[in-house]
CSV table of C-alpha atoms in Angstrom, one decimal:
chain,number,residue,atom,x,y,z
A,18,LEU,CA,0.0,0.1,0.1
A,19,LEU,CA,2.9,2.3,0.6
A,20,HIS,CA,4.0,2.3,-2.8
A,21,MET,CA,0.3,2.4,-4.5
A,22,SER,CA,-0.8,5.2,-6.7
A,23,VAL,CA,-4.3,5.8,-7.9
A,24,PHE,CA,-4.0,6.9,-11.7
A,25,SER,CA,-7.6,6.8,-13.0
A,26,GLN,CA,-11.5,7.0,-11.7
A,27,SER,CA,-14.8,6.5,-13.5
A,28,PHE,CA,-18.2,6.5,-12.2
A,29,SER,CA,-21.0,3.7,-13.4
A,30,PRO,CA,-23.6,5.1,-15.6
A,31,CYS,CA,-26.1,5.0,-12.9
A,32,GLY,CA,-23.8,6.8,-10.5
A,33,ARG,CA,-24.0,4.3,-7.8
A,34,PHE,CA,-20.3,2.7,-8.2
A,35,LEU,CA,-16.7,4.2,-8.6
A,36,ALA,CA,-14.0,2.4,-10.4
A,37,ALA,CA,-10.7,3.3,-9.6
A,38,GLY,CA,-7.5,1.8,-11.1
A,39,ASN,CA,-3.9,1.8,-9.6
A,40,ASN,CA,-0.1,1.4,-10.8
A,41,TYR,CA,-0.4,-2.5,-9.9
A,42,GLY,CA,-2.9,-3.2,-12.6
A,43,GLU,CA,-5.8,-3.4,-10.1
A,44,ILE,CA,-9.4,-1.9,-10.8
A,45,ALA,CA,-11.3,-1.7,-7.6
A,46,LEU,CA,-15.3,-1.2,-7.5
A,47,PHE,CA,-16.7,0.9,-4.8
A,48,LEU,CA,-20.4,1.2,-3.7
A,49,SER,CA,-21.8,4.7,-3.6
A,50,ALA,CA,-22.1,3.7,0.4
A,51,ALA,CA,-18.5,4.3,0.4
A,52,LEU,CA,-18.8,8.1,-0.6
A,53,SER,CA,-20.9,9.0,2.3
A,54,PRO,CA,-19.5,11.2,5.0
A,55,ASP,CA,-20.8,8.6,7.5
A,56,ALA,CA,-19.5,5.6,5.6
A,57,THR,CA,-17.7,2.6,7.9
A,58,THR,CA,-14.5,1.2,7.4
A,59,ALA,CA,-16.4,-1.8,6.1
A,60,ASN,CA,-18.4,0.3,3.5
A,61,GLN,CA,-15.2,1.8,2.3
A,62,LYS,CA,-13.8,-1.5,1.3
A,63,PRO,CA,-14.1,-2.3,-2.6
A,64,VAL,CA,-17.0,-4.7,-3.4
A,65,LEU,CA,-15.1,-6.2,-6.3
A,66,THR,CA,-11.4,-6.1,-7.3
A,67,PHE,CA,-10.3,-7.4,-10.8
A,68,THR,CA,-7.1,-7.2,-12.9
A,69,HIS,CA,-6.0,-5.3,-15.9
A,70,GLU,CA,-2.5,-6.1,-17.6
A,71,GLY,CA,-0.3,-3.2,-16.4
A,72,PRO,CA,-0.8,0.1,-14.8
A,73,VAL,CA,-4.3,1.5,-15.3
A,74,PHE,CA,-3.7,5.1,-16.8
A,75,SER,CA,-7.1,5.8,-17.8
A,76,LEU,CA,-10.8,4.5,-17.0
A,77,LEU,CA,-13.8,5.6,-19.1
A,78,SER,CA,-17.5,4.6,-18.6
A,79,THR,CA,-20.0,4.3,-21.1
A,80,ASP,CA,-23.9,3.2,-21.1
A,81,SER,CA,-22.7,-0.5,-20.9
A,82,VAL,CA,-19.2,-1.0,-20.5
A,83,LEU,CA,-16.3,0.0,-18.1
A,84,LEU,CA,-13.1,0.7,-20.3
A,85,SER,CA,-9.6,0.2,-18.9
A,86,ALA,CA,-6.2,1.2,-20.6
A,87,GLY,CA,-2.6,1.2,-19.9
A,88,ASN,CA,0.4,-0.5,-21.4
A,89,GLY,CA,-0.7,-1.7,-24.8
A,90,GLU,CA,-4.4,-3.0,-24.0
A,91,VAL,CA,-7.7,-1.6,-23.9
A,92,SER,CA,-10.1,-3.8,-22.0
A,93,ALA,CA,-14.1,-3.6,-22.0
A,94,TRP,CA,-15.7,-4.7,-18.9
A,95,ASN,CA,-19.5,-5.3,-19.1
A,96,TRP,CA,-20.9,-3.3,-15.9
A,97,THR,CA,-23.5,-6.2,-15.7
A,98,GLU,CA,-21.1,-8.9,-15.7
A,99,LEU,CA,-17.5,-7.4,-15.5
A,100,ILE,CA,-15.8,-10.7,-16.9
A,101,LYS,CA,-15.8,-10.1,-20.6
A,102,LYS,CA,-13.0,-8.2,-22.1
A,103,SER,CA,-11.7,-7.2,-25.6
A,104,SER,CA,-8.2,-6.0,-26.3
A,105,LEU,CA,-6.5,-4.0,-28.9
A,106,GLU,CA,-2.7,-3.9,-29.4
A,107,ILE,CA,-1.7,-0.1,-29.1
A,108,PRO,CA,1.4,1.3,-27.3
A,109,GLU,CA,1.1,2.9,-24.0
A,110,ILE,CA,-2.5,4.3,-23.6
A,111,ASN,CA,-2.6,7.4,-21.6
A,112,SER,CA,-6.2,9.0,-22.3
A,113,MET,CA,-9.6,8.2,-23.7
A,114,ALA,CA,-12.5,9.9,-24.8
A,115,ILE,CA,-16.1,9.0,-26.3
A,116,ASN,CA,-17.1,11.0,-29.6
A,117,GLN,CA,-20.7,12.0,-30.2
A,118,ASP,CA,-20.6,9.0,-32.7
A,119,ASP,CA,-19.9,6.6,-30.1
A,120,SER,CA,-16.5,5.9,-31.5
A,121,LEU,CA,-13.7,5.8,-29.0
A,122,ALA,CA,-10.7,8.2,-29.2
A,123,ILE,CA,-7.3,7.0,-27.6
A,124,GLY,CA,-4.1,9.2,-26.9
A,125,ALA,CA,-1.1,6.7,-27.4
A,126,GLY,CA,2.5,6.5,-26.7
A,127,ASP,CA,3.3,6.1,-30.6
A,128,ASN,CA,2.7,9.8,-31.0
A,129,ASN,CA,-1.0,9.1,-32.5
A,130,VAL,CA,-4.5,9.6,-31.5
A,131,HIS,CA,-6.3,6.2,-32.4
A,132,ILE,CA,-10.2,6.2,-33.3
A,133,LEU,CA,-11.8,2.9,-32.8
A,134,ASP,CA,-15.4,2.4,-34.6
A,135,LEU,CA,-17.1,-0.8,-34.4
A,136,GLU,CA,-18.4,-0.2,-37.8
A,137,HIS,CA,-15.4,1.2,-39.6
A,138,GLY,CA,-12.5,-0.3,-37.5
A,139,ALA,CA,-9.5,1.6,-36.3
A,140,PHE,CA,-7.6,4.4,-37.9
A,141,LYS,CA,-5.2,6.9,-37.0
A,142,LEU,CA,-4.9,10.8,-36.7
A,143,GLN,CA,-1.4,11.9,-37.4
A,144,GLY,CA,0.3,14.9,-36.6
A,145,HIS,CA,2.0,14.9,-33.0
A,146,THR,CA,5.8,14.2,-33.1
A,147,ASP,CA,5.9,12.7,-29.3
A,148,TYR,CA,3.7,10.7,-26.7
A,149,VAL,CA,-0.2,11.8,-26.8
A,150,HIS,CA,-0.9,12.5,-23.1
A,151,CYS,CA,-4.4,13.4,-23.2
A,152,VAL,CA,-7.7,13.6,-25.6
A,153,CYS,CA,-11.0,15.3,-25.1
A,154,VAL,CA,-14.2,16.1,-27.1
A,155,ARG,CA,-15.6,19.4,-28.1
A,156,GLU,CA,-19.1,18.2,-28.4
A,157,ARG,CA,-20.8,21.3,-29.8
A,158,GLU,CA,-18.4,21.4,-32.8
A,159,ALA,CA,-18.0,17.4,-32.9
A,160,GLU,CA,-14.1,18.0,-33.0
A,161,LEU,CA,-11.6,16.3,-31.0
A,162,LEU,CA,-8.7,17.7,-29.0
A,163,SER,CA,-5.3,16.1,-28.3
A,164,GLY,CA,-2.2,17.2,-26.0
A,165,SER,CA,1.3,15.9,-26.4
A,166,GLU,CA,4.7,15.9,-24.9
A,167,ASP,CA,5.7,17.6,-28.0
A,168,GLY,CA,4.1,20.7,-26.6
A,169,ALA,CA,1.2,20.8,-29.0
A,170,VAL,CA,-2.7,21.0,-28.7
A,171,ARG,CA,-4.2,19.7,-31.8
A,172,MET,CA,-7.8,20.1,-32.8
A,173,TRP,CA,-9.1,17.5,-35.3
A,174,CYS,CA,-12.1,17.6,-37.4
A,175,ARG,CA,-14.7,15.0,-38.3
A,176,THR,CA,-12.7,13.9,-41.4
A,177,GLY,CA,-9.6,13.2,-39.3
A,178,GLN,CA,-7.7,16.4,-40.4
A,179,SER,CA,-5.9,18.5,-37.9
A,180,VAL,CA,-7.5,21.9,-38.4
A,181,HIS,CA,-5.7,23.9,-35.6
A,182,CYS,CA,-2.2,23.5,-33.9
A,183,ILE,CA,-1.6,25.4,-30.8
A,184,GLU,CA,1.9,25.6,-29.3
A,185,VAL,CA,1.1,26.8,-25.8
A,186,HIS,CA,4.9,27.2,-24.6
A,187,LYS,CA,5.5,29.7,-27.3
A,188,TYR,CA,3.0,32.0,-25.6
A,189,GLU,CA,5.0,34.0,-23.1
A,190,SER,CA,2.3,34.2,-20.6
A,191,CYS,CA,2.2,30.5,-20.3
A,192,ALA,CA,5.8,29.5,-20.9
A,193,ARG,CA,7.7,27.7,-18.2
A,194,PRO,CA,10.8,26.7,-20.1
A,195,GLN,CA,12.7,25.4,-16.7
A,196,HIS,CA,9.4,22.7,-16.7
A,197,GLY,CA,9.5,21.9,-20.4
A,198,LYS,CA,6.6,22.1,-22.9
A,199,TRP,CA,4.3,19.0,-22.5
A,200,ILE,CA,0.8,19.1,-22.3
A,201,SER,CA,-0.7,16.6,-19.6
A,202,CYS,CA,-4.4,17.2,-19.7
A,203,LEU,CA,-7.2,19.0,-21.5
A,204,THR,CA,-10.7,19.5,-21.1
A,205,THR,CA,-13.4,21.7,-22.9
A,206,ASP,CA,-16.5,23.7,-22.2
A,207,SER,CA,-18.5,24.9,-25.3
A,208,ASP,CA,-16.1,27.9,-26.6
A,209,TRP,CA,-13.6,27.2,-23.9
A,210,MET,CA,-10.5,25.0,-23.5
A,211,GLN,CA,-8.7,24.9,-20.3
A,212,LEU,CA,-5.3,23.0,-20.4
A,213,CYS,CA,-2.4,22.3,-18.1
A,214,GLY,CA,0.6,20.7,-18.4
A,215,GLY,CA,4.3,19.8,-16.7
A,216,GLY,CA,5.5,22.6,-18.7
A,217,PRO,CA,3.1,25.6,-19.5
A,218,SER,CA,1.1,27.1,-16.7
A,219,LEU,CA,-2.4,26.1,-16.2
A,220,SER,CA,-4.5,28.3,-18.7
A,221,LEU,CA,-7.9,29.1,-20.1
A,222,TRP,CA,-8.2,29.7,-23.8
A,223,HIS,CA,-10.8,31.0,-26.0
A,224,LEU,CA,-11.2,28.4,-28.7
A,225,ARG,CA,-12.7,30.7,-31.4
A,226,SER,CA,-9.7,33.3,-31.3
A,227,LEU,CA,-7.2,30.6,-30.2
A,228,SER,CA,-5.9,32.8,-27.4
A,229,PRO,CA,-5.2,32.5,-23.9
A,230,THR,CA,-7.7,34.6,-21.6
A,231,SER,CA,-6.6,33.6,-18.1
A,232,VAL,CA,-3.1,32.1,-16.6
A,233,PHE,CA,-3.4,30.6,-13.1
A,234,PRO,CA,-0.6,31.2,-10.6
A,235,LEU,CA,-0.2,27.4,-9.8
A,236,SER,CA,3.2,25.9,-9.1
A,237,GLY,CA,4.3,22.5,-10.3
A,238,CYS,CA,2.5,20.2,-13.0
A,239,GLN,CA,-1.3,20.1,-13.1
A,240,ARG,CA,-2.3,16.7,-14.1
A,241,ARG,CA,-6.3,16.8,-14.2
A,242,ALA,CA,-8.7,19.5,-14.3
A,243,ALA,CA,-12.5,20.0,-14.7
A,244,PHE,CA,-15.0,22.7,-15.1
A,245,HIS,CA,-17.5,23.0,-12.4
A,246,GLN,CA,-20.2,25.5,-12.3
A,247,ASP,CA,-18.2,29.0,-12.4
A,248,MET,CA,-15.0,27.3,-11.1
A,249,ILE,CA,-12.1,25.0,-12.5
A,250,LEU,CA,-10.9,22.3,-10.3
A,251,ALA,CA,-7.3,21.3,-10.6
A,252,VAL,CA,-5.0,18.6,-9.2
A,253,GLY,CA,-1.3,17.7,-9.8
A,254,ASP,CA,1.9,18.2,-7.6
A,255,GLY,CA,0.9,19.0,-4.2
A,256,ALA,CA,-1.4,17.6,-1.8
A,257,PHE,CA,-4.7,19.8,-2.5
A,258,VAL,CA,-7.3,20.4,-5.0
A,259,SER,CA,-7.1,24.0,-6.4
A,260,HIS,CA,-10.2,26.0,-7.1
A,261,CYS,CA,-9.7,28.5,-9.6
A,262,LEU,CA,-12.2,31.4,-10.9
A,263,LEU,CA,-12.3,31.9,-14.6
A,264,GLY,CA,-10.8,35.4,-14.5
A,265,GLY,CA,-7.4,33.6,-13.3
A,266,GLU,CA,-7.7,33.9,-9.5
A,267,VAL,CA,-6.8,31.0,-7.3
A,268,LYS,CA,-9.8,30.9,-5.0
A,269,GLY,CA,-8.6,28.2,-2.5
A,270,GLN,CA,-6.6,25.1,-2.3
A,271,ILE,CA,-8.3,22.2,-0.2
A,272,PRO,CA,-5.9,19.8,1.5
A,273,CYS,CA,-6.0,16.0,0.5
A,274,THR,CA,-4.5,13.0,1.8
A,275,PRO,CA,-2.2,11.9,-1.2
A,276,PRO,CA,1.1,13.9,-1.4
A,277,SER,CA,0.5,14.4,-5.1
A,278,LEU,CA,-2.5,13.9,-7.1
A,279,ASN,CA,-3.2,12.1,-10.6
A,280,THR,CA,-6.6,11.9,-11.0
A,281,LEU,CA,-9.9,14.0,-10.4
A,282,GLN,CA,-13.7,13.0,-11.2
A,283,LEU,CA,-16.9,14.5,-10.6
A,284,ASN,CA,-20.0,12.4,-10.0
A,285,THR,CA,-22.7,14.2,-12.1
A,286,LYS,CA,-24.9,11.1,-12.8
A,287,SER,CA,-26.2,10.6,-9.5
A,288,SER,CA,-28.2,13.5,-7.6
A,289,GLU,CA,-27.8,11.6,-4.4
A,290,HIS,CA,-24.3,11.1,-4.5
A,291,ARG,CA,-23.1,14.2,-6.1
A,292,VAL,CA,-19.4,14.1,-4.7
A,293,LEU,CA,-15.8,14.7,-6.0
A,294,THR,CA,-13.1,12.0,-5.8
A,295,VAL,CA,-9.4,12.6,-6.1
A,296,GLY,CA,-6.6,10.1,-6.0
A,297,GLY,CA,-2.9,10.0,-6.4
A,298,GLY,CA,0.4,8.9,-4.7
A,299,SER,CA,-1.4,6.9,-2.0
A,300,SER,CA,-3.7,3.8,-1.6
A,301,LYS,CA,-6.8,6.2,-0.3
A,302,ILE,CA,-9.0,8.2,-2.5
A,303,ASP,CA,-10.6,11.3,-0.9
A,304,VAL,CA,-14.1,12.0,-1.3
A,305,PHE,CA,-15.5,15.5,-1.1
A,306,THR,CA,-19.3,15.6,-0.6
A,307,ASN,CA,-18.8,19.6,-0.2
A,308,LEU,CA,-16.0,20.9,-2.4
A,309,SER,CA,-14.7,23.1,0.3
A,310,TYR,CA,-13.3,20.3,2.7
A,311,ARG,CA,-12.8,16.6,2.5
A,312,ALA,CA,-15.5,14.1,4.0
């Protein structure tokens, strides 16, 4: 347990279960009772633990299956059975996203974004020159965004063409040359893109003008982020969740158990258990029933 790191999380379609994956290739399934402030020690134990080949860098839930990915394998676990899986040979998989047409976008270690479609098979989006760390979908425009070790954020249209390329580290307000140029995660909200990386500062961008509007004064690498109401939640280096206002101000930093954080997940699928969970360099997953303090 001392050397365990939680890399990924995903809530079930019904919002009653939380799946979490670690560096040992274990996926643990927790009941929603474990997320309650008055949960007992017994309730906080996983109801099921199953094994994925290699570390679980990314988890993603669809209406019917839980997808897990890591070193060279995507596994699909039926939510009702959790015993059937299918695999695809792709180098290390760092991120997954579901497109509007239900195809699966994968950011991989071979510098490509892979698109998997049950009807049309698999194809690659080529353009990055190094590891693809993260992918996300801009639903309104049916566009896919990808971030890479090469420092670029690419926007892909429905035809698979790279329509825009933003090199974030070349913007003086975002650049941190002492940390490098890589992009570790992306998330979108209609016209906005918020991105963060081991190199460039956490920043908010306007996608129509392709320009940064706010840069957040956070130190270290921010590995995951999410829009929540009128705020941005971010985690990374440091034992805290940062609450950032869209204008660029850091409103607060809420302490967590792990010394650093790799994953952040909001449960928006259940009104009864609308919580935030975070995990990282620890065997513990912190649960926030109120975003201002840990339960």
